[in-house]
Short mmCIF file of C-alpha atoms in Angstrom, two decimals:
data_model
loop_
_atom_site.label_atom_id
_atom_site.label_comp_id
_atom_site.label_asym_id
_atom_site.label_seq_id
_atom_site.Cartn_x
_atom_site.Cartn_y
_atom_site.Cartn_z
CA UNK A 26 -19.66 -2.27 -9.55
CA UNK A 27 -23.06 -2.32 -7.93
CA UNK A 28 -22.53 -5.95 -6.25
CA UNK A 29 -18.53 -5.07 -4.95
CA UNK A 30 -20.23 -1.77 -3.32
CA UNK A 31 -23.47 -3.50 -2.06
CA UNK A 32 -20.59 -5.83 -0.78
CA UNK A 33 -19.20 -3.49 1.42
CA UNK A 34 -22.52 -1.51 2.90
CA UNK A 35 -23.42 -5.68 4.49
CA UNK A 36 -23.90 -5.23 8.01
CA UNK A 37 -20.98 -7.38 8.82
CA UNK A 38 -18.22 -5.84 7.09
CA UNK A 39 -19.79 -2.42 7.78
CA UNK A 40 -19.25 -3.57 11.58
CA UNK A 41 -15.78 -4.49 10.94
CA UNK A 42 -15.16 -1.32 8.91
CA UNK A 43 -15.87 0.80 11.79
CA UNK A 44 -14.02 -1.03 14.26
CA UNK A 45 -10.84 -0.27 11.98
CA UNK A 46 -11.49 3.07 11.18
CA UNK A 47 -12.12 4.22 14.63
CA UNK A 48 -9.34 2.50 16.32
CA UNK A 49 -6.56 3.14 13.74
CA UNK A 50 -4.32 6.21 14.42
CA UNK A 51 -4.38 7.68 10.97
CA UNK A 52 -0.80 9.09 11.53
CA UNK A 53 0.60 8.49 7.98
CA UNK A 54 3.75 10.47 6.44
CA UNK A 55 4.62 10.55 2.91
CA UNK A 56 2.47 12.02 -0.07
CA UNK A 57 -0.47 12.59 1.76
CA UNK A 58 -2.53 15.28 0.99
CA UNK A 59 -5.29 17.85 2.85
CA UNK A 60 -8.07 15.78 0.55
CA UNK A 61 -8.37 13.05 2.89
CA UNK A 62 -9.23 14.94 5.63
CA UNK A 63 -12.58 15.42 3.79
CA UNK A 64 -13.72 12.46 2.02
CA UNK A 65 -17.56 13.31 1.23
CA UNK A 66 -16.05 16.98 -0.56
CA UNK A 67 -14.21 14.35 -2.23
CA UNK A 68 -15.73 11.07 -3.22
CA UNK A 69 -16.37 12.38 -6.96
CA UNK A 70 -12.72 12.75 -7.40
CA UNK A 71 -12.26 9.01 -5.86
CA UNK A 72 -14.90 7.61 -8.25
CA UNK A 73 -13.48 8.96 -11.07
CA UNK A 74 -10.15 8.18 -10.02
CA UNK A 75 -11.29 4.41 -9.72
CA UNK A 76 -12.81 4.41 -12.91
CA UNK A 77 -9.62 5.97 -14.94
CA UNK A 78 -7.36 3.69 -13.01
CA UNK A 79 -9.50 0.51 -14.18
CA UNK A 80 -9.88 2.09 -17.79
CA UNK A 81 -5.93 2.67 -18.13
CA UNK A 82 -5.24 -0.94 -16.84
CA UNK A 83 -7.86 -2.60 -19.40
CA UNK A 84 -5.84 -0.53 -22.25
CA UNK A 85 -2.81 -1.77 -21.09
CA UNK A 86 -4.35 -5.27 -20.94
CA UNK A 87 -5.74 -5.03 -23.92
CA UNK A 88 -2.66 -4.17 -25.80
CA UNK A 89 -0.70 -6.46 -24.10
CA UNK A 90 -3.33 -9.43 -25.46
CA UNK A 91 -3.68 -7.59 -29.22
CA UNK A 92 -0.35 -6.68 -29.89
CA UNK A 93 1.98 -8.51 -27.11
CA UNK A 94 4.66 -7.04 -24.37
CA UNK A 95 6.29 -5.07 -26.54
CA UNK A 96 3.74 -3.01 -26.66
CA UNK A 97 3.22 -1.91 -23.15
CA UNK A 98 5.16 -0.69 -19.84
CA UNK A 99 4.03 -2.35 -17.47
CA UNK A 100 6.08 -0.11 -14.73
CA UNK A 101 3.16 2.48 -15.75
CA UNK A 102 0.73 0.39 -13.75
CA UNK A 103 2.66 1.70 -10.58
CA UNK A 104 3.04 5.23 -12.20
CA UNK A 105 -1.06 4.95 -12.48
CA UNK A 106 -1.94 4.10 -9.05
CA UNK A 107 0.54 7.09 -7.34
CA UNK A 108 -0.71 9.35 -9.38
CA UNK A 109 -4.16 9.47 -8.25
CA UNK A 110 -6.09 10.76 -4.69
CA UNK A 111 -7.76 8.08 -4.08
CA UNK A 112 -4.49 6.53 -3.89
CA UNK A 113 -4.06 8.19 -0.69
CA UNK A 114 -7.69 8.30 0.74
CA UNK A 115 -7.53 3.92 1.64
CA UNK A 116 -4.08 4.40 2.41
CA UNK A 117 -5.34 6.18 5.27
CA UNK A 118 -8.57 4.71 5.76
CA UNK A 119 -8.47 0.94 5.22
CA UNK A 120 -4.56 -0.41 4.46
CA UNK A 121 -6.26 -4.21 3.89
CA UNK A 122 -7.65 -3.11 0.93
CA UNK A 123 -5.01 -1.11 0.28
CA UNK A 124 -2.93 -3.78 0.14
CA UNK A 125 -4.85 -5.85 -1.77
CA UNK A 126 -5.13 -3.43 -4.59
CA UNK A 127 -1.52 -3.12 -4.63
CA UNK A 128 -1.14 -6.84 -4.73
CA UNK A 129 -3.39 -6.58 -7.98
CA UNK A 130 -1.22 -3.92 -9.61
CA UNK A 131 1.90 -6.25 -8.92
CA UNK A 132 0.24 -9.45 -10.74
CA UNK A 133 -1.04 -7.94 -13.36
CA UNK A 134 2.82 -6.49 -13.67
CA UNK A 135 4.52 -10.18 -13.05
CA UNK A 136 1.93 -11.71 -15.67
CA UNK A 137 3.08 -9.07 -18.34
CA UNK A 138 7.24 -9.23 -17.10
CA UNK A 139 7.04 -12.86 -17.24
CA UNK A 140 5.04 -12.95 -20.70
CA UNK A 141 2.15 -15.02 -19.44
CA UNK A 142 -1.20 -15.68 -21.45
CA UNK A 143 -3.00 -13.12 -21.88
CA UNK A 144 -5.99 -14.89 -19.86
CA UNK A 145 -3.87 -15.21 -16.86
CA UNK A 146 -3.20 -11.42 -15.96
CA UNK A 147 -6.99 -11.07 -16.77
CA UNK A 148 -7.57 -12.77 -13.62
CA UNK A 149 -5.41 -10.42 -11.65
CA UNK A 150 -6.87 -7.81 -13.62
CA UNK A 151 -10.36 -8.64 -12.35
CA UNK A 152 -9.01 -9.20 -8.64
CA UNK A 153 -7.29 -5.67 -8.75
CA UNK A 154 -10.78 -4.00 -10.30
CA UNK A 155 -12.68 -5.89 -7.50
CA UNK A 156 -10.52 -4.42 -5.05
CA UNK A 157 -10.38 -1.21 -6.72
CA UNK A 158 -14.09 -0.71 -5.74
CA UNK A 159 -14.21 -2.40 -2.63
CA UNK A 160 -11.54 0.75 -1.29
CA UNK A 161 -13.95 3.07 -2.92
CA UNK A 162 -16.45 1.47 -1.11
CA UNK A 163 -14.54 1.85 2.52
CA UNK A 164 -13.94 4.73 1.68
CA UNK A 165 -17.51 5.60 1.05
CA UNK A 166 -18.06 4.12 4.71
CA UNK A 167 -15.45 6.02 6.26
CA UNK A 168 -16.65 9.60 4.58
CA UNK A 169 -19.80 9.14 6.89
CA UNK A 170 -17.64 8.03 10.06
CA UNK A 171 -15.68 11.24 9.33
CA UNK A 172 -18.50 13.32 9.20
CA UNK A 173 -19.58 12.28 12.12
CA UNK A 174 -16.58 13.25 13.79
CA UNK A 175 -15.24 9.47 14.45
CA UNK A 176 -11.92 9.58 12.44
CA UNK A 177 -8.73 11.50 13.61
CA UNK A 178 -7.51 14.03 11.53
CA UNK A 179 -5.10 12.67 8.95
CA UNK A 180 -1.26 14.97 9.06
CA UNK A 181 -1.01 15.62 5.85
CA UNK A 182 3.07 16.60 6.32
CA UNK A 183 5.89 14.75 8.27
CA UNK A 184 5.77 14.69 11.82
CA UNK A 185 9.02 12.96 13.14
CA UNK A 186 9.14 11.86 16.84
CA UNK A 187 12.20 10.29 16.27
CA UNK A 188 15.46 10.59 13.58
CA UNK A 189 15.06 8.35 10.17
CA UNK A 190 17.44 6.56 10.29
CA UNK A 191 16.37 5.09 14.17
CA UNK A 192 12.79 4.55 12.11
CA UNK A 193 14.43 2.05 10.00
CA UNK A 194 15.54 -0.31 13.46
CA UNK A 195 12.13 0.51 14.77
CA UNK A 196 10.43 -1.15 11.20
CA UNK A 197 12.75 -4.25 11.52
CA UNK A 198 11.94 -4.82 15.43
CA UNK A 199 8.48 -4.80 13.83
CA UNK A 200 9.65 -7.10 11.15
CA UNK A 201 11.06 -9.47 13.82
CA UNK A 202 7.79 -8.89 15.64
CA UNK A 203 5.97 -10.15 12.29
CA UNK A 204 7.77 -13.89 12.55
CA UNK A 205 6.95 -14.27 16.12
CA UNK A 206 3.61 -13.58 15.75
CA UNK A 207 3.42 -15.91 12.91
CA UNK A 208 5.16 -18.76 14.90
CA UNK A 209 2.57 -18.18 17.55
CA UNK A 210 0.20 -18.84 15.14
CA UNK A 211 -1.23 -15.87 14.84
CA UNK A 212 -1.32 -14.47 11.24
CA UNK A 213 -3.89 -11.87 11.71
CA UNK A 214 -1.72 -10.22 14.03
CA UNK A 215 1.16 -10.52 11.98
CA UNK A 216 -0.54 -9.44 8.87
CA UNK A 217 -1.68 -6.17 10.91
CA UNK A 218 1.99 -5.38 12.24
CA UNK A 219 3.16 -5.29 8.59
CA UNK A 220 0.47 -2.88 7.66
CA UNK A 221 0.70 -0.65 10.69
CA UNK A 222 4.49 -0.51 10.05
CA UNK A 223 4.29 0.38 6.68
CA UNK A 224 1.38 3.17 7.25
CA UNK A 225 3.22 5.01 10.48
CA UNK A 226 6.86 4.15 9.55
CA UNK A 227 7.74 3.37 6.03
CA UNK A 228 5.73 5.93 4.85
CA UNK A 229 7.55 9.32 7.18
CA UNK A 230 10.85 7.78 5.64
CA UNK A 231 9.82 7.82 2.26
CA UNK A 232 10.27 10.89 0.92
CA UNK A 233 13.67 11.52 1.79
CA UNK A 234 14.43 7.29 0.31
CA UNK A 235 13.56 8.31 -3.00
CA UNK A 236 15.35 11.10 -3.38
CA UNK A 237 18.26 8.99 -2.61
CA UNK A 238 17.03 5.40 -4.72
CA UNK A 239 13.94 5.43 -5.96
CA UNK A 240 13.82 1.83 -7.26
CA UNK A 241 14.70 0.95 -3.04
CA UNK A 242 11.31 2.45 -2.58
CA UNK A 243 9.90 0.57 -5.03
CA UNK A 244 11.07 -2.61 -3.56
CA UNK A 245 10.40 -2.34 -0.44
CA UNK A 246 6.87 -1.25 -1.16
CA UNK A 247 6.24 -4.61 -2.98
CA UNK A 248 7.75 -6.13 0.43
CA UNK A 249 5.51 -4.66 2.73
CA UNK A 250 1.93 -4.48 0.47
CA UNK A 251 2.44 -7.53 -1.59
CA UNK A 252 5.87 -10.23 -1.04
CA UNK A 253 5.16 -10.42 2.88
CA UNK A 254 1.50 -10.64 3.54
CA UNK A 255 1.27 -13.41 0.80
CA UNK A 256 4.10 -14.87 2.49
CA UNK A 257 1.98 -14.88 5.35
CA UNK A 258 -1.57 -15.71 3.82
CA UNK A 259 -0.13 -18.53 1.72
CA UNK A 260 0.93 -20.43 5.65
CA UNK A 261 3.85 -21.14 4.45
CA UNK A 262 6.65 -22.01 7.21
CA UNK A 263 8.37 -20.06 9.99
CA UNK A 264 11.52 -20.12 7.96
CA UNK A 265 9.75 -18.87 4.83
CA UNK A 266 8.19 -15.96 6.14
CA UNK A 267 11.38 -14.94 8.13
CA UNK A 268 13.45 -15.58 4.79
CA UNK A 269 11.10 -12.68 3.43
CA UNK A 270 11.95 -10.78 6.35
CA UNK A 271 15.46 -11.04 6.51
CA UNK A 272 15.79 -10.00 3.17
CA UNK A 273 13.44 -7.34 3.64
CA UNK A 274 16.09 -6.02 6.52
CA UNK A 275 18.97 -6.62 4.54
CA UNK A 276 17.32 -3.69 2.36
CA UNK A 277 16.12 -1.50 5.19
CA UNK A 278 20.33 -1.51 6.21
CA UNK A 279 21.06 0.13 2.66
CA UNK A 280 17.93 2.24 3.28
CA UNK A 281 19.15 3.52 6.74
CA UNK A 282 23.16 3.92 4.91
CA UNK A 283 21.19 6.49 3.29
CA UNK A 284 18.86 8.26 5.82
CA UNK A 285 22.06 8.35 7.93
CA UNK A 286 24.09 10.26 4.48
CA UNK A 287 20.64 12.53 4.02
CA UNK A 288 20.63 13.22 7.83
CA UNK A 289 24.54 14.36 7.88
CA UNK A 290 24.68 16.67 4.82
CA UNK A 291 21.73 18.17 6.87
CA UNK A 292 23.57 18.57 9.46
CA UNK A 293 26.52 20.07 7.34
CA UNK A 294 24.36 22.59 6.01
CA UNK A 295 23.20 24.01 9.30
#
């Protein structure tokens, strides 16, 4: 704990903490709550939410080695990380991480799903508990920036500037944004498109989605935190990386089928 936080208060990252948390537009839809608009009030409630979180996946681990995959769920590693604030205070504050932690949740539940030693989702274990602390740590950083009066106020409700169901063909011109910029080369860029698009798009459509499919949600959330940026970290080809995207847009058609049925019985109604 003490060397993933001392970590994150380096000068260096603390310099390129800053730089993200005062030029992102914390504009985020979804389950976001009133909590993240004060971090400090709130860092005891993170802490202990990291700690729980790391304690519930190490039971879960630890069954899984003692007694085998029958004895665990590993779909309660998702149901784990939703259900805490913290969850939402890197959302807002530092997606990177963010996404790292979720790509730690995911391997630990491939490595169960797929029956894999026991010493294998250990490993992603200890990746997702590194970057468990690391968030706490940003978050730590960006509790001072906010007191300062550096960070934007976070909406904690919808605020729609356009119709859902056009959201879902402005996330796959992003998506088709996300190749280019990887055939340019530039996977930084790219790797920041799909994390802006999932923060300020994905997220205001959200809501209504899983009312309507849940396991859609689910999906698509693996897409965007996990299936696409290791798409793009692994430099794999063009063609790879738009494969993920393609299918990704294949799923954002059903997704819009649905905004566009949610958006009519509205309509009905009124």
């Amino acid at each position: 704990m003490k060397l993933a936080l001392n970590t994150v208060k380096t000068l260096g990252l603390s310099l390129v903490l800053a730089s993200t948390f005062i030029a992102q537009p914390v504009l985020a839809n979804g389950p976001i709550g009133e909590h993240v608009n004060h971090l400090k009030e709130n860092l005891k409630d993170y802490s202990e939410d990291v700690e729980w979180m790391i304690g519930k996946v190490d039971t879960m681990v630890t069954d899984y080695e003692t007694k085998g995959s029958k004895a665990v769920n590993s779909d309660d590693l998702i149901e784990y990380w939703e259900s805490v604030k913290f969850h939402s205070a890197i959302e807002t504050n530092y997606v990177p991480v963010y996404a790292s932690i979720w790509q730690g949740i995911y391997g630990i539940k491939m490595a169960i799903d797929d029956k894999k030693p026991a010493s294998e989702v250990r490993k992603h274990q200890k990746a997702l508990n590194a970057a468990l602390w690391q968030g706490l740590g940003a978050v730590k950083l960006a509790a001072d920036f906010q007191q300062k009066g550096l960070l934007k106020a976070v909406k904690a409700t919808a605020s729609e500037t356009m119709t859902q169901s056009a959201t879902i063909d402005e996330i796959k011109h992003k998506l088709d944004r996300v190749v280019a910029k990887y055939a340019e080369r530039l996977s930084d860029e790219a790797t920041q498109i799909v994390h802006d698009t999932y923060l300020h798009l994905f997220e205001g459509v959200e809501g209504t989605l899983i009312e309507k499919d849940a396991k859609l949600v689910e999906v698509l959330e693996k897409d965007f935190n996990v299936t696409l940026p290791k798409a793009i970290s692994d430099k794999g080809s063009v063609d790879q990386v738009r494969a993920v995207v393609v299918d990704m847009q294949e799923k954002l058609d059903r997704a819009k089928v649905l905004l566009e049925e949610a958006e009519k019985a509205r309509k009905d109604v009124f």
